[in-house]
PDB file of N, CA and C in Angstrom:
ATOM      1  N   MET C  26      11.576  -4.128  13.417  1.00 95.00           N
ATOM      2  CA  MET C  26      10.513  -3.383  12.460  1.00 95.00           C
ATOM      3  C   MET C  26      10.970  -2.298  11.153  1.00 95.00           C
ATOM      4  N   ARG C  27      10.071  -3.344  10.123  1.00 97.00           N
ATOM      5  CA  ARG C  27       9.803  -2.614   8.869  1.00 97.00           C
ATOM      6  C   ARG C  27       9.802  -1.395   8.540  1.00 97.00           C
ATOM      7  N   GLU C  28      10.509  -0.513   7.881  1.00 98.00           N
ATOM      8  CA  GLU C  28       9.677   1.049   7.249  1.00 98.00           C
ATOM      9  C   GLU C  28       9.977   1.031   6.108  1.00 98.00           C
ATOM     10  N   ILE C  29       8.849   1.638   5.531  1.00 98.00           N
ATOM     11  CA  ILE C  29       9.279   2.467   3.832  1.00 98.00           C
ATOM     12  C   ILE C  29       9.141   4.237   4.408  1.00 98.00           C
ATOM     13  N   SER C  30       9.692   4.467   2.937  1.00 98.00           N
ATOM     14  CA  SER C  30       9.682   5.838   2.821  1.00 98.00           C
ATOM     15  C   SER C  30       8.478   6.682   2.276  1.00 98.00           C
ATOM     16  N   PRO C  31       7.877   7.280   2.655  1.00 98.00           N
ATOM     17  CA  PRO C  31       7.369   8.371   2.081  1.00 98.00           C
ATOM     18  C   PRO C  31       7.006   8.320   0.577  1.00 98.00           C
ATOM     19  N   LYS C  32       8.258   8.476   0.073  1.00 98.00           N
ATOM     20  CA  LYS C  32       8.183   7.960  -1.362  1.00 98.00           C
ATOM     21  C   LYS C  32       7.909   7.143  -1.879  1.00 98.00           C
ATOM     22  N   GLU C  33       8.696   6.085  -1.131  1.00 98.00           N
ATOM     23  CA  GLU C  33       7.784   4.412  -1.489  1.00 98.00           C
ATOM     24  C   GLU C  33       6.285   4.545  -1.740  1.00 98.00           C
ATOM     25  N   VAL C  34       5.911   4.440  -0.533  1.00 98.00           N
ATOM     26  CA  VAL C  34       4.399   5.100  -0.208  1.00 98.00           C
ATOM     27  C   VAL C  34       3.764   5.449  -1.262  1.00 98.00           C
ATOM     28  N   GLU C  35       4.179   6.819  -1.804  1.00 97.00           N
ATOM     29  CA  GLU C  35       3.401   7.290  -3.314  1.00 97.00           C
ATOM     30  C   GLU C  35       3.342   6.640  -4.584  1.00 97.00           C
ATOM     31  N   LYS C  36       4.976   6.353  -4.457  1.00 97.00           N
ATOM     32  CA  LYS C  36       5.394   5.771  -6.033  1.00 97.00           C
ATOM     33  C   LYS C  36       3.980   4.246  -5.972  1.00 97.00           C
ATOM     34  N   LYS C  37       4.023   3.454  -4.680  1.00 97.00           N
ATOM     35  CA  LYS C  37       2.774   2.832  -4.679  1.00 97.00           C
ATOM     36  C   LYS C  37       1.557   3.201  -5.149  1.00 97.00           C
ATOM     37  N   LEU C  38       1.024   4.425  -4.330  1.00 97.00           N
ATOM     38  CA  LEU C  38      -0.189   4.129  -4.885  1.00 97.00           C
ATOM     39  C   LEU C  38      -0.269   5.220  -5.929  1.00 97.00           C
ATOM     40  N   GLU C  39       0.770   5.979  -6.757  1.00 96.00           N
ATOM     41  CA  GLU C  39       0.388   6.313  -8.534  1.00 96.00           C
ATOM     42  C   GLU C  39       0.728   5.401  -9.178  1.00 96.00           C
ATOM     43  N   GLU C  40       1.292   4.061  -8.950  1.00 97.00           N
ATOM     44  CA  GLU C  40       1.436   2.933  -9.612  1.00 97.00           C
ATOM     45  C   GLU C  40      -0.418   1.975  -9.767  1.00 97.00           C
ATOM     46  N   GLY C  41      -1.083   2.155  -8.655  1.00 96.00           N
ATOM     47  CA  GLY C  41      -2.111   1.866  -8.374  1.00 96.00           C
ATOM     48  C   GLY C  41      -2.609   0.826  -7.270  1.00 96.00           C
ATOM     49  N   THR C  42      -1.208   0.580  -6.468  1.00 96.00           N
ATOM     50  CA  THR C  42      -1.227  -0.768  -5.931  1.00 96.00           C
ATOM     51  C   THR C  42      -2.530  -0.469  -4.561  1.00 96.00           C
ATOM     52  N   ILE C  43      -2.875  -1.024  -4.363  1.00 96.00           N
ATOM     53  CA  ILE C  43      -3.576  -1.337  -2.999  1.00 96.00           C
ATOM     54  C   ILE C  43      -3.325  -1.426  -1.573  1.00 96.00           C
ATOM     55  N   LEU C  44      -3.543  -0.143  -1.044  1.00 98.00           N
ATOM     56  CA  LEU C  44      -2.132   0.031   0.146  1.00 98.00           C
ATOM     57  C   LEU C  44      -3.437   0.332   1.494  1.00 98.00           C
ATOM     58  N   HIS C  45      -2.905  -0.695   2.609  1.00 98.00           N
ATOM     59  CA  HIS C  45      -4.044  -0.419   3.712  1.00 98.00           C
ATOM     60  C   HIS C  45      -3.112   0.638   4.584  1.00 98.00           C
ATOM     61  N   ILE C  46      -3.266   2.024   5.149  1.00 98.00           N
ATOM     62  CA  ILE C  46      -2.765   2.664   5.550  1.00 98.00           C
ATOM     63  C   ILE C  46      -3.067   2.973   6.662  1.00 98.00           C
ATOM     64  N   ILE C  47      -2.082   2.570   7.779  1.00 98.00           N
ATOM     65  CA  ILE C  47      -3.409   3.502   9.104  1.00 98.00           C
ATOM     66  C   ILE C  47      -2.988   4.912   9.711  1.00 98.00           C
ATOM     67  N   ASP C  48      -3.134   5.688   9.935  1.00 98.00           N
ATOM     68  CA  ASP C  48      -3.299   6.791  10.373  1.00 98.00           C
ATOM     69  C   ASP C  48      -3.165   7.576  11.693  1.00 98.00           C
ATOM     70  N   VAL C  49      -2.110   6.882  12.551  1.00 98.00           N
ATOM     71  CA  VAL C  49      -2.136   7.038  14.078  1.00 98.00           C
ATOM     72  C   VAL C  49      -2.085   8.623  14.838  1.00 98.00           C
ATOM     73  N   ARG C  50      -2.226   9.023  14.242  1.00 98.00           N
ATOM     74  CA  ARG C  50      -2.309  10.876  14.284  1.00 98.00           C
ATOM     75  C   ARG C  50      -4.156  11.187  15.120  1.00 98.00           C
ATOM     76  N   GLU C  51      -3.682  12.012  15.514  1.00 98.00           N
ATOM     77  CA  GLU C  51      -5.249  12.252  16.845  1.00 98.00           C
ATOM     78  C   GLU C  51      -6.014  13.248  15.637  1.00 98.00           C
ATOM     79  N   THR C  52      -7.335  13.171  15.972  1.00 95.00           N
ATOM     80  CA  THR C  52      -8.488  13.227  15.278  1.00 95.00           C
ATOM     81  C   THR C  52      -8.506  14.985  14.181  1.00 95.00           C
ATOM     82  N   GLU C  53      -7.935  15.553  15.370  1.00 96.00           N
ATOM     83  CA  GLU C  53      -7.305  16.854  14.863  1.00 96.00           C
ATOM     84  C   GLU C  53      -6.427  17.256  13.969  1.00 96.00           C
ATOM     85  N   GLU C  54      -5.454  16.401  13.941  1.00 97.00           N
ATOM     86  CA  GLU C  54      -4.475  16.721  13.219  1.00 97.00           C
ATOM     87  C   GLU C  54      -4.620  16.142  11.852  1.00 97.00           C
ATOM     88  N   VAL C  55      -5.642  14.996  11.815  1.00 97.00           N
ATOM     89  CA  VAL C  55      -5.636  14.412  10.361  1.00 97.00           C
ATOM     90  C   VAL C  55      -6.820  15.516   9.759  1.00 97.00           C
ATOM     91  N   ALA C  56      -7.613  16.201  10.465  1.00 94.00           N
ATOM     92  CA  ALA C  56      -7.877  17.051  10.124  1.00 94.00           C
ATOM     93  C   ALA C  56      -7.910  18.275   8.479  1.00 94.00           C
ATOM     94  N   ASP C  57      -6.463  18.451   9.279  1.00 91.00           N
ATOM     95  CA  ASP C  57      -5.279  18.752   8.024  1.00 91.00           C
ATOM     96  C   ASP C  57      -4.864  18.660   7.041  1.00 91.00           C
ATOM     97  N   GLY C  58      -5.459  16.996   6.822  1.00 96.00           N
ATOM     98  CA  GLY C  58      -4.723  16.332   5.227  1.00 96.00           C
ATOM     99  C   GLY C  58      -4.331  15.283   5.777  1.00 96.00           C
ATOM    100  N   LYS C  59      -4.707  14.193   5.376  1.00 97.00           N
ATOM    101  CA  LYS C  59      -4.078  12.446   5.474  1.00 97.00           C
ATOM    102  C   LYS C  59      -4.124  12.110   3.546  1.00 97.00           C
ATOM    103  N   ILE C  60      -3.245  10.652   3.659  1.00 98.00           N
ATOM    104  CA  ILE C  60      -2.656  10.523   2.644  1.00 98.00           C
ATOM    105  C   ILE C  60      -4.373   9.799   1.909  1.00 98.00           C
ATOM    106  N   PRO C  61      -4.721   9.593   0.984  1.00 95.00           N
ATOM    107  CA  PRO C  61      -5.882   9.097   0.447  1.00 95.00           C
ATOM    108  C   PRO C  61      -5.932   7.589   0.935  1.00 95.00           C
ATOM    109  N   GLY C  62      -7.103   7.798   1.068  1.00 95.00           N
ATOM    110  CA  GLY C  62      -7.720   5.606   1.677  1.00 95.00           C
ATOM    111  C   GLY C  62      -6.992   5.725   3.202  1.00 95.00           C
ATOM    112  N   ALA C  63      -6.012   6.294   4.132  1.00 97.00           N
ATOM    113  CA  ALA C  63      -5.627   6.320   5.071  1.00 97.00           C
ATOM    114  C   ALA C  63      -6.860   6.149   6.081  1.00 97.00           C
ATOM    115  N   VAL C  64      -7.021   4.910   6.836  1.00 97.00           N
ATOM    116  CA  VAL C  64      -8.001   5.069   8.338  1.00 97.00           C
ATOM    117  C   VAL C  64      -7.078   5.975   9.371  1.00 97.00           C
ATOM    118  N   ASN C  65      -7.992   6.406  10.344  1.00 98.00           N
ATOM    119  CA  ASN C  65      -7.701   7.390  11.391  1.00 98.00           C
ATOM    120  C   ASN C  65      -7.637   6.545  12.037  1.00 98.00           C
ATOM    121  N   ILE C  66      -6.762   5.949  13.252  1.00 98.00           N
ATOM    122  CA  ILE C  66      -6.895   5.171  14.540  1.00 98.00           C
ATOM    123  C   ILE C  66      -5.778   6.113  15.498  1.00 98.00           C
ATOM    124  N   PRO C  67      -6.135   6.647  16.324  1.00 98.00           N
ATOM    125  CA  PRO C  67      -5.362   7.475  17.225  1.00 98.00           C
ATOM    126  C   PRO C  67      -4.658   6.756  17.696  1.00 98.00           C
ATOM    127  N   LEU C  68      -3.671   6.840  17.770  1.00 98.00           N
ATOM    128  CA  LEU C  68      -2.455   6.154  19.042  1.00 98.00           C
ATOM    129  C   LEU C  68      -3.493   5.505  20.200  1.00 98.00           C
ATOM    130  N   GLY C  69      -3.519   6.272  20.943  1.00 97.00           N
ATOM    131  CA  GLY C  69      -3.933   5.847  22.175  1.00 97.00           C
ATOM    132  C   GLY C  69      -5.346   4.681  22.130  1.00 97.00           C
ATOM    133  N   LEU C  70      -6.247   4.786  20.846  1.00 98.00           N
ATOM    134  CA  LEU C  70      -7.108   3.729  20.944  1.00 98.00           C
ATOM    135  C   LEU C  70      -6.843   2.653  19.783  1.00 98.00           C
ATOM    136  N   VAL C  71      -5.221   2.565  19.297  1.00 98.00           N
ATOM    137  CA  VAL C  71      -4.839   1.077  18.392  1.00 98.00           C
ATOM    138  C   VAL C  71      -5.214   0.279  19.124  1.00 98.00           C
ATOM    139  N   GLU C  72      -4.767  -0.260  20.433  1.00 96.00           N
ATOM    140  CA  GLU C  72      -5.229  -0.897  21.451  1.00 96.00           C
ATOM    141  C   GLU C  72      -6.142  -1.632  21.681  1.00 96.00           C
ATOM    142  N   PHE C  73      -7.374  -0.704  21.657  1.00 97.00           N
ATOM    143  CA  PHE C  73      -8.901  -1.160  21.326  1.00 97.00           C
ATOM    144  C   PHE C  73      -9.626  -1.182  19.677  1.00 97.00           C
ATOM    145  N   ARG C  74      -8.426  -1.069  18.983  1.00 97.00           N
ATOM    146  CA  ARG C  74      -9.400  -1.043  17.583  1.00 97.00           C
ATOM    147  C   ARG C  74      -8.486  -2.026  17.114  1.00 97.00           C
ATOM    148  N   LYS C  75      -7.673  -2.810  17.556  1.00 96.00           N
ATOM    149  CA  LYS C  75      -6.589  -4.165  16.424  1.00 96.00           C
ATOM    150  C   LYS C  75      -7.652  -5.021  15.856  1.00 96.00           C
ATOM    151  N   GLN C  76      -8.785  -5.034  16.949  1.00 94.00           N
ATOM    152  CA  GLN C  76      -9.735  -6.286  16.018  1.00 94.00           C
ATOM    153  C   GLN C  76     -10.535  -5.979  14.684  1.00 94.00           C
ATOM    154  N   ASP C  77     -10.357  -4.550  14.207  1.00 95.00           N
ATOM    155  CA  ASP C  77     -11.221  -3.990  13.494  1.00 95.00           C
ATOM    156  C   ASP C  77      -9.825  -4.398  11.970  1.00 95.00           C
ATOM    157  N   LEU C  78      -8.614  -4.701  12.493  1.00 97.00           N
ATOM    158  CA  LEU C  78      -7.836  -4.871  11.685  1.00 97.00           C
ATOM    159  C   LEU C  78      -7.686  -6.513  11.385  1.00 97.00           C
ATOM    160  N   ASP C  79      -7.437  -6.459  10.025  1.00 97.00           N
ATOM    161  CA  ASP C  79      -7.682  -8.166   9.028  1.00 97.00           C
ATOM    162  C   ASP C  79      -5.527  -8.473   9.459  1.00 97.00           C
ATOM    163  N   GLN C  80      -5.252  -9.670   9.986  1.00 95.00           N
ATOM    164  CA  GLN C  80      -3.939  -9.674   9.932  1.00 95.00           C
ATOM    165  C   GLN C  80      -4.020 -10.459   9.172  1.00 95.00           C
ATOM    166  N   SER C  81      -4.468 -10.663   8.138  1.00 97.00           N
ATOM    167  CA  SER C  81      -3.666 -11.440   6.679  1.00 97.00           C
ATOM    168  C   SER C  81      -3.437 -10.108   5.796  1.00 97.00           C
ATOM    169  N   LYS C  82      -3.865  -9.283   5.991  1.00 98.00           N
ATOM    170  CA  LYS C  82      -3.362  -7.694   5.446  1.00 98.00           C
ATOM    171  C   LYS C  82      -1.845  -7.462   6.165  1.00 98.00           C
ATOM    172  N   GLU C  83      -1.647  -6.250   5.017  1.00 98.00           N
ATOM    173  CA  GLU C  83      -0.272  -5.362   5.906  1.00 98.00           C
ATOM    174  C   GLU C  83      -0.646  -4.469   5.710  1.00 98.00           C
ATOM    175  N   TYR C  84      -0.176  -3.564   6.875  1.00 98.00           N
ATOM    176  CA  TYR C  84      -0.510  -2.189   7.022  1.00 98.00           C
ATOM    177  C   TYR C  84       0.295  -1.238   6.976  1.00 98.00           C
ATOM    178  N   ILE C  85       0.504   0.014   6.347  1.00 98.00           N
ATOM    179  CA  ILE C  85       1.165   1.215   6.613  1.00 98.00           C
ATOM    180  C   ILE C  85       0.733   1.654   7.954  1.00 98.00           C
ATOM    181  N   VAL C  86       1.819   2.137   8.524  1.00 98.00           N
ATOM    182  CA  VAL C  86       1.382   3.009   9.840  1.00 98.00           C
ATOM    183  C   VAL C  86       2.225   4.114   9.889  1.00 98.00           C
ATOM    184  N   VAL C  87       1.461   5.526   9.733  1.00 98.00           N
ATOM    185  CA  VAL C  87       1.989   6.997   9.643  1.00 98.00           C
ATOM    186  C   VAL C  87       1.259   7.764  10.849  1.00 98.00           C
ATOM    187  N   CYS C  88       2.345   8.737  10.951  1.00 98.00           N
ATOM    188  CA  CYS C  88       1.541   9.698  12.010  1.00 98.00           C
ATOM    189  C   CYS C  88       2.680  10.850  11.415  1.00 98.00           C
ATOM    190  N   ARG C  89       2.843  11.790  12.340  1.00 98.00           N
ATOM    191  CA  ARG C  89       3.407  13.256  11.821  1.00 98.00           C
ATOM    192  C   ARG C  89       4.898  13.566  11.308  1.00 98.00           C
ATOM    193  N   SER C  90       5.762  12.726  12.610  1.00 97.00           N
ATOM    194  CA  SER C  90       6.760  12.675  12.104  1.00 97.00           C
ATOM    195  C   SER C  90       7.937  10.925  12.082  1.00 97.00           C
ATOM    196  N   GLY C  91       7.353  10.237  12.240  1.00 96.00           N
ATOM    197  CA  GLY C  91       7.546   8.978  12.730  1.00 96.00           C
ATOM    198  C   GLY C  91       7.636   7.811  13.732  1.00 96.00           C
ATOM    199  N   GLY C  92       7.305   8.870  14.766  1.00 97.00           N
ATOM    200  CA  GLY C  92       7.650   8.560  16.185  1.00 97.00           C
ATOM    201  C   GLY C  92       6.285   7.344  16.952  1.00 97.00           C
ATOM    202  N   ARG C  93       5.209   8.058  17.270  1.00 98.00           N
ATOM    203  CA  ARG C  93       4.265   7.270  17.393  1.00 98.00           C
ATOM    204  C   ARG C  93       3.710   6.405  16.129  1.00 98.00           C
ATOM    205  N   SER C  94       4.082   6.507  15.005  1.00 98.00           N
ATOM    206  CA  SER C  94       3.540   5.303  14.224  1.00 98.00           C
ATOM    207  C   SER C  94       4.799   4.022  14.291  1.00 98.00           C
ATOM    208  N   GLY C  95       6.304   4.897  14.513  1.00 98.00           N
ATOM    209  CA  GLY C  95       6.786   3.274  15.206  1.00 98.00           C
ATOM    210  C   GLY C  95       6.771   2.421  16.553  1.00 98.00           C
ATOM    211  N   ARG C  96       5.796   3.561  17.854  1.00 98.00           N
ATOM    212  CA  ARG C  96       5.280   2.525  18.879  1.00 98.00           C
ATOM    213  C   ARG C  96       4.329   1.856  18.077  1.00 98.00           C
ATOM    214  N   ALA C  97       3.310   2.107  17.367  1.00 98.00           N
ATOM    215  CA  ALA C  97       1.906   1.602  16.772  1.00 98.00           C
ATOM    216  C   ALA C  97       2.846   0.370  16.197  1.00 98.00           C
ATOM    217  N   THR C  98       3.711   0.432  15.634  1.00 98.00           N
ATOM    218  CA  THR C  98       3.944  -0.626  14.478  1.00 98.00           C
ATOM    219  C   THR C  98       4.739  -2.033  15.544  1.00 98.00           C
ATOM    220  N   GLU C  99       5.431  -1.575  16.765  1.00 98.00           N
ATOM    221  CA  GLU C  99       6.460  -2.245  17.318  1.00 98.00           C
ATOM    222  C   GLU C  99       4.802  -2.879  18.023  1.00 98.00           C
ATOM    223  N   TYR C 100       4.135  -2.531  18.751  1.00 98.00           N
ATOM    224  CA  TYR C 100       2.449  -2.955  19.274  1.00 98.00           C
ATOM    225  C   TYR C 100       2.250  -3.629  18.211  1.00 98.00           C
ATOM    226  N   LEU C 101       1.709  -3.606  17.363  1.00 98.00           N
ATOM    227  CA  LEU C 101       0.835  -4.761  16.191  1.00 98.00           C
ATOM    228  C   LEU C 101       1.801  -5.446  16.074  1.00 98.00           C
ATOM    229  N   GLU C 102       2.978  -5.437  15.611  1.00 98.00           N
ATOM    230  CA  GLU C 102       3.968  -6.217  15.193  1.00 98.00           C
ATOM    231  C   GLU C 102       3.704  -7.628  16.162  1.00 98.00           C
ATOM    232  N   ALA C 103       4.115  -7.052  17.658  1.00 97.00           N
ATOM    233  CA  ALA C 103       3.881  -7.837  19.074  1.00 97.00           C
ATOM    234  C   ALA C 103       2.415  -9.040  18.793  1.00 97.00           C
ATOM    235  N   GLN C 104       1.787  -7.963  18.508  1.00 97.00           N
ATOM    236  CA  GLN C 104       0.254  -9.097  18.229  1.00 97.00           C
ATOM    237  C   GLN C 104      -0.087  -9.739  16.808  1.00 97.00           C
ATOM    238  N   GLY C 105       0.866  -9.716  15.709  1.00 97.00           N
ATOM    239  CA  GLY C 105       0.855 -10.518  15.548  1.00 97.00           C
ATOM    240  C   GLY C 105       0.232  -9.940  13.673  1.00 97.00           C
ATOM    241  N   TYR C 106       0.774  -9.027  14.017  1.00 98.00           N
ATOM    242  CA  TYR C 106       0.257  -7.882  12.670  1.00 98.00           C
ATOM    243  C   TYR C 106       0.878  -7.576  11.570  1.00 98.00           C
ATOM    244  N   GLN C 107       0.701  -7.923  10.571  1.00 98.00           N
ATOM    245  CA  GLN C 107       2.375  -7.184   9.171  1.00 98.00           C
ATOM    246  C   GLN C 107       2.107  -5.523   8.924  1.00 98.00           C
ATOM    247  N   VAL C 108       2.911  -5.220   9.758  1.00 98.00           N
ATOM    248  CA  VAL C 108       2.642  -3.799  10.290  1.00 98.00           C
ATOM    249  C   VAL C 108       3.988  -3.072   9.282  1.00 98.00           C
ATOM    250  N   ILE C 109       3.979  -1.912   8.731  1.00 98.00           N
ATOM    251  CA  ILE C 109       5.727  -1.624   7.992  1.00 98.00           C
ATOM    252  C   ILE C 109       5.491  -0.113   8.869  1.00 98.00           C
ATOM    253  N   ASN C 110       6.096   1.095   9.208  1.00 98.00           N
ATOM    254  CA  ASN C 110       6.322   2.076   9.545  1.00 98.00           C
ATOM    255  C   ASN C 110       7.205   2.854   8.625  1.00 98.00           C
ATOM    256  N   MET C 111       5.833   3.976   8.048  1.00 98.00           N
ATOM    257  CA  MET C 111       6.550   5.364   6.950  1.00 98.00           C
ATOM    258  C   MET C 111       7.302   6.225   7.619  1.00 98.00           C
ATOM    259  N   THR C 112       8.488   6.346   7.327  1.00 97.00           N
ATOM    260  CA  THR C 112       9.281   6.604   7.766  1.00 97.00           C
ATOM    261  C   THR C 112       9.285   8.352   7.673  1.00 97.00           C
ATOM    262  N   GLY C 113       9.520   9.273   8.617  1.00 97.00           N
ATOM    263  CA  GLY C 113       9.505  10.600   8.482  1.00 97.00           C
ATOM    264  C   GLY C 113       7.907  10.958   8.710  1.00 97.00           C
ATOM    265  N   GLY C 114       7.175  10.492   8.551  1.00 98.00           N
ATOM    266  CA  GLY C 114       5.483  10.853   8.684  1.00 98.00           C
ATOM    267  C   GLY C 114       4.960  11.802   8.003  1.00 98.00           C
ATOM    268  N   MET C 115       3.902  12.222   7.689  1.00 98.00           N
ATOM    269  CA  MET C 115       3.273  13.193   7.284  1.00 98.00           C
ATOM    270  C   MET C 115       4.354  14.112   7.197  1.00 98.00           C
ATOM    271  N   LEU C 116       4.721  15.266   8.222  1.00 97.00           N
ATOM    272  CA  LEU C 116       6.377  16.230   7.695  1.00 97.00           C
ATOM    273  C   LEU C 116       6.790  15.861   6.221  1.00 97.00           C
ATOM    274  N   ALA C 117       7.408  14.295   5.559  1.00 97.00           N
ATOM    275  CA  ALA C 117       7.744  14.114   4.979  1.00 97.00           C
ATOM    276  C   ALA C 117       7.480  13.722   3.843  1.00 97.00           C
ATOM    277  N   TRP C 118       5.708  13.888   3.642  1.00 98.00           N
ATOM    278  CA  TRP C 118       5.233  13.357   2.651  1.00 98.00           C
ATOM    279  C   TRP C 118       5.322  14.320   1.865  1.00 98.00           C
ATOM    280  N   GLU C 119       5.142  14.218   0.324  1.00 96.00           N
ATOM    281  CA  GLU C 119       4.644  15.661  -0.694  1.00 96.00           C
ATOM    282  C   GLU C 119       3.747  15.060  -1.029  1.00 96.00           C
ATOM    283  N   GLY C 120       3.289  13.656  -1.136  1.00 95.00           N
ATOM    284  CA  GLY C 120       2.103  13.544  -2.059  1.00 95.00           C
ATOM    285  C   GLY C 120       0.261  13.678  -1.983  1.00 95.00           C
ATOM    286  N   LYS C 121      -0.373  14.189  -2.805  1.00 94.00           N
ATOM    287  CA  LYS C 121      -1.224  14.531  -2.847  1.00 94.00           C
ATOM    288  C   LYS C 121      -2.097  13.982  -1.093  1.00 94.00           C
ATOM    289  N   THR C 122      -3.173  14.741  -0.632  1.00 96.00           N
ATOM    290  CA  THR C 122      -3.737  14.265   0.529  1.00 96.00           C
ATOM    291  C   THR C 122      -4.854  14.588   0.358  1.00 96.00           C
ATOM    292  N   GLU C 123      -6.039  14.661   1.458  1.00 96.00           N
ATOM    293  CA  GLU C 123      -7.242  14.319   1.162  1.00 96.00           C
ATOM    294  C   GLU C 123      -7.840  14.889   2.862  1.00 96.00           C
TER     295      GLU C 123
END
């Protein structure tokens, strides 16, 4: 499984890189703040919403601490998607939120 640190994600966003971020936390967790532009697909719905994702794009998967995003990354990778797990999750995120 490929991984990326929160600092690397923050740096890419600051540089203007277009990132496709999936936040797999529950809706009420995301209400407290998410990475700008991230799309919320709770972990329990990833299997049912994967058809909404473009297999030609690379996605960074985020959760609270890195556990759920790791499971989502493994699942999506097995389905043929290009995914990277953000280590440490939102607990390690120091960048802007929306």
